Amino acid sequence: MRTQVAIIGAGPSGLLLGQLLYKAGIDNIIIEQRSADYVLGRIRAGVLEQVTVDLLKKAGADKRMNEEGLPHDGIELLFKGKRHRIDLHGLTGGKRVMVYGQTEVTRDLMEVRAEEGLTTVYEASNVQPVDFESDRPKVRYEKDGQVHEIECDFIAGCDGFHGICRASAPQDKIKTFEKVYPFGWLGLLSDTPPVSHELIYANTERGFALCSQRSATRSRYYLQVPLTDKVEDWSDEAFWEELKKRLDPEARANLVTGPSLEKSIAPLRSFVTEPMRFGRMFLAGDAAHIVPPTGAKGLNLAASDVGYLSQAFTEYYQDQSEAGIDRYSEQCLRRVWKAERFSWWMTSMLHNFPNEGEFNTKVQEAELDYIVHSEAGSTSLAENYVGLPLV
Ligand code: APR
Ligand code: PHB
């Protein structure tokens, strides 16, 4: 088999890249180790920047998002028992975010890919990017007991944090940066109306809480928990009781509880790989970087990476120019580090750090007080939350 771009991984990065390339007339095959249903079983953040919305439109995968997505003009910060609104729309000259789950984005991308009849190999095992430092890279994999090989011009490593592409990069040419936080997020999805029409990010002495949503009838809530906690330790009742304790009286009174559809614990981590290109292999999305979910940047960074990458491949094939592919890593990393900074900052300001003492708590409260009462402070938060412009 031969294609122009072999994409490893059918998460949002790989699927969006495949669609953008197809629209630009560039052949691609996706090789994924899991089944489509497994990929769709993962529940992740759901706040889309305008840049991501625009790319989904370019990919032809925006129909359901336009019908069902919820545009949000603000968020709320809760601290010292009171909520304060950040007017994203007013502070950024009319920008907003779209609340639409990552699972839905993935499903929509899978559907348009299937409609166009493009090839995705699911349940491939032993996937290997090979010869990517030569002019003739290949992807090898096994399926139904047979070894297959795809010859290509380029490999896109869209295979997430645990993927094979970053692990296959020459170790003397790669540098990684990492910060692990001493807590996780316990998430609960339920068919209950959201507690408030905007998202609430809460700093409380019992730890962080987030009230998010998927639709007018489906909510997503999170609680900061110690890394030693297990999902089995948390009954639905215990979750709702703890969430109530972390909310203000009005939200507590409005909270509608119900059985969980899903509950899981995710550790929080910041991680960056430099560079994001190794010869003819390019890393994108979680394969190259992880952000803690506090700023909702994970999916948005994945989208901007593949936006740059599809542009670079388009320049290569249409204009015979390598300028785009040569610029790719540096261009992505400038944006990645700004999102890393923002996500680290939101995480630092909103969580309870068990070993940092009361001084830290007082500084957090002063910072939150500054953010909500200073136009410069709230504008900085708003500008980053809605997404910095592409460079
Ligand atoms: N071979 C083939 N596929 C692989 C391999 C491999 N060796 N290893 C992993 N994969 C697949 C995974 O099964 C998964 O479907 O690659 C896909 C990677 O998808 P994601 O982990 O969702 O990563 P990405 O597409 O970059 O999406 C980033 O996910 O974690 C969130 O916050 C993050 O929203 C962001 C998004
Ligand atoms: C979510 O809805 O899952 C979500 C929203 C905002 C975040 C993180 C997660 O910052």
Tab-separated table of C-alpha atoms in Angstrom, residues 3 24 91 103 124 148 176 183-184 200 224 261 269 287-288 293 300 320 327 331 340 342 349 352-353 365 379 387 390:
chain	number	residue	atom	x	y	z
A	3	THR	CA	-0.222	6.940	0.496
A	24	ALA	CA	-6.622	19.806	0.326
A	91	LEU	CA	-13.255	41.471	27.468
A	103	THR	CA	-16.480	12.543	22.167
A	124	ALA	CA	-3.933	-2.691	14.068
A	148	HIS	CA	1.297	-4.934	6.379
A	176	THR	CA	11.062	16.435	27.348
A	183	PHE	CA	-3.725	15.363	42.848
A	184	GLY	CA	-6.191	14.139	40.240
A	200	ILE	CA	-18.046	27.348	37.398
A	224	GLN	CA	-9.988	17.511	42.999
A	261	LEU	CA	-23.274	7.622	33.373
A	269	ARG	CA	0.281	16.585	34.266
A	287	ALA	CA	1.801	12.615	21.400
A	288	ALA	CA	3.812	15.833	21.798
A	293	PRO	CA	-7.390	20.107	32.034
A	300	ASN	CA	-7.531	23.004	21.170
A	320	GLN	CA	6.803	22.369	-3.804
A	327	ARG	CA	8.672	25.822	10.435
A	331	GLN	CA	5.479	27.357	15.186
A	340	GLU	CA	1.195	25.208	29.033
A	342	PHE	CA	-1.937	29.231	31.084
A	349	MET	CA	-4.460	29.326	41.279
A	352	ASN	CA	-5.494	22.991	47.057
A	353	PHE	CA	-1.773	22.119	47.252
A	365	GLU	CA	-7.034	34.329	47.144
A	379	THR	CA	-8.682	40.420	30.277
A	387	GLY	CA	-7.636	31.117	22.714
A	390	LEU	CA	-2.739	31.734	15.436
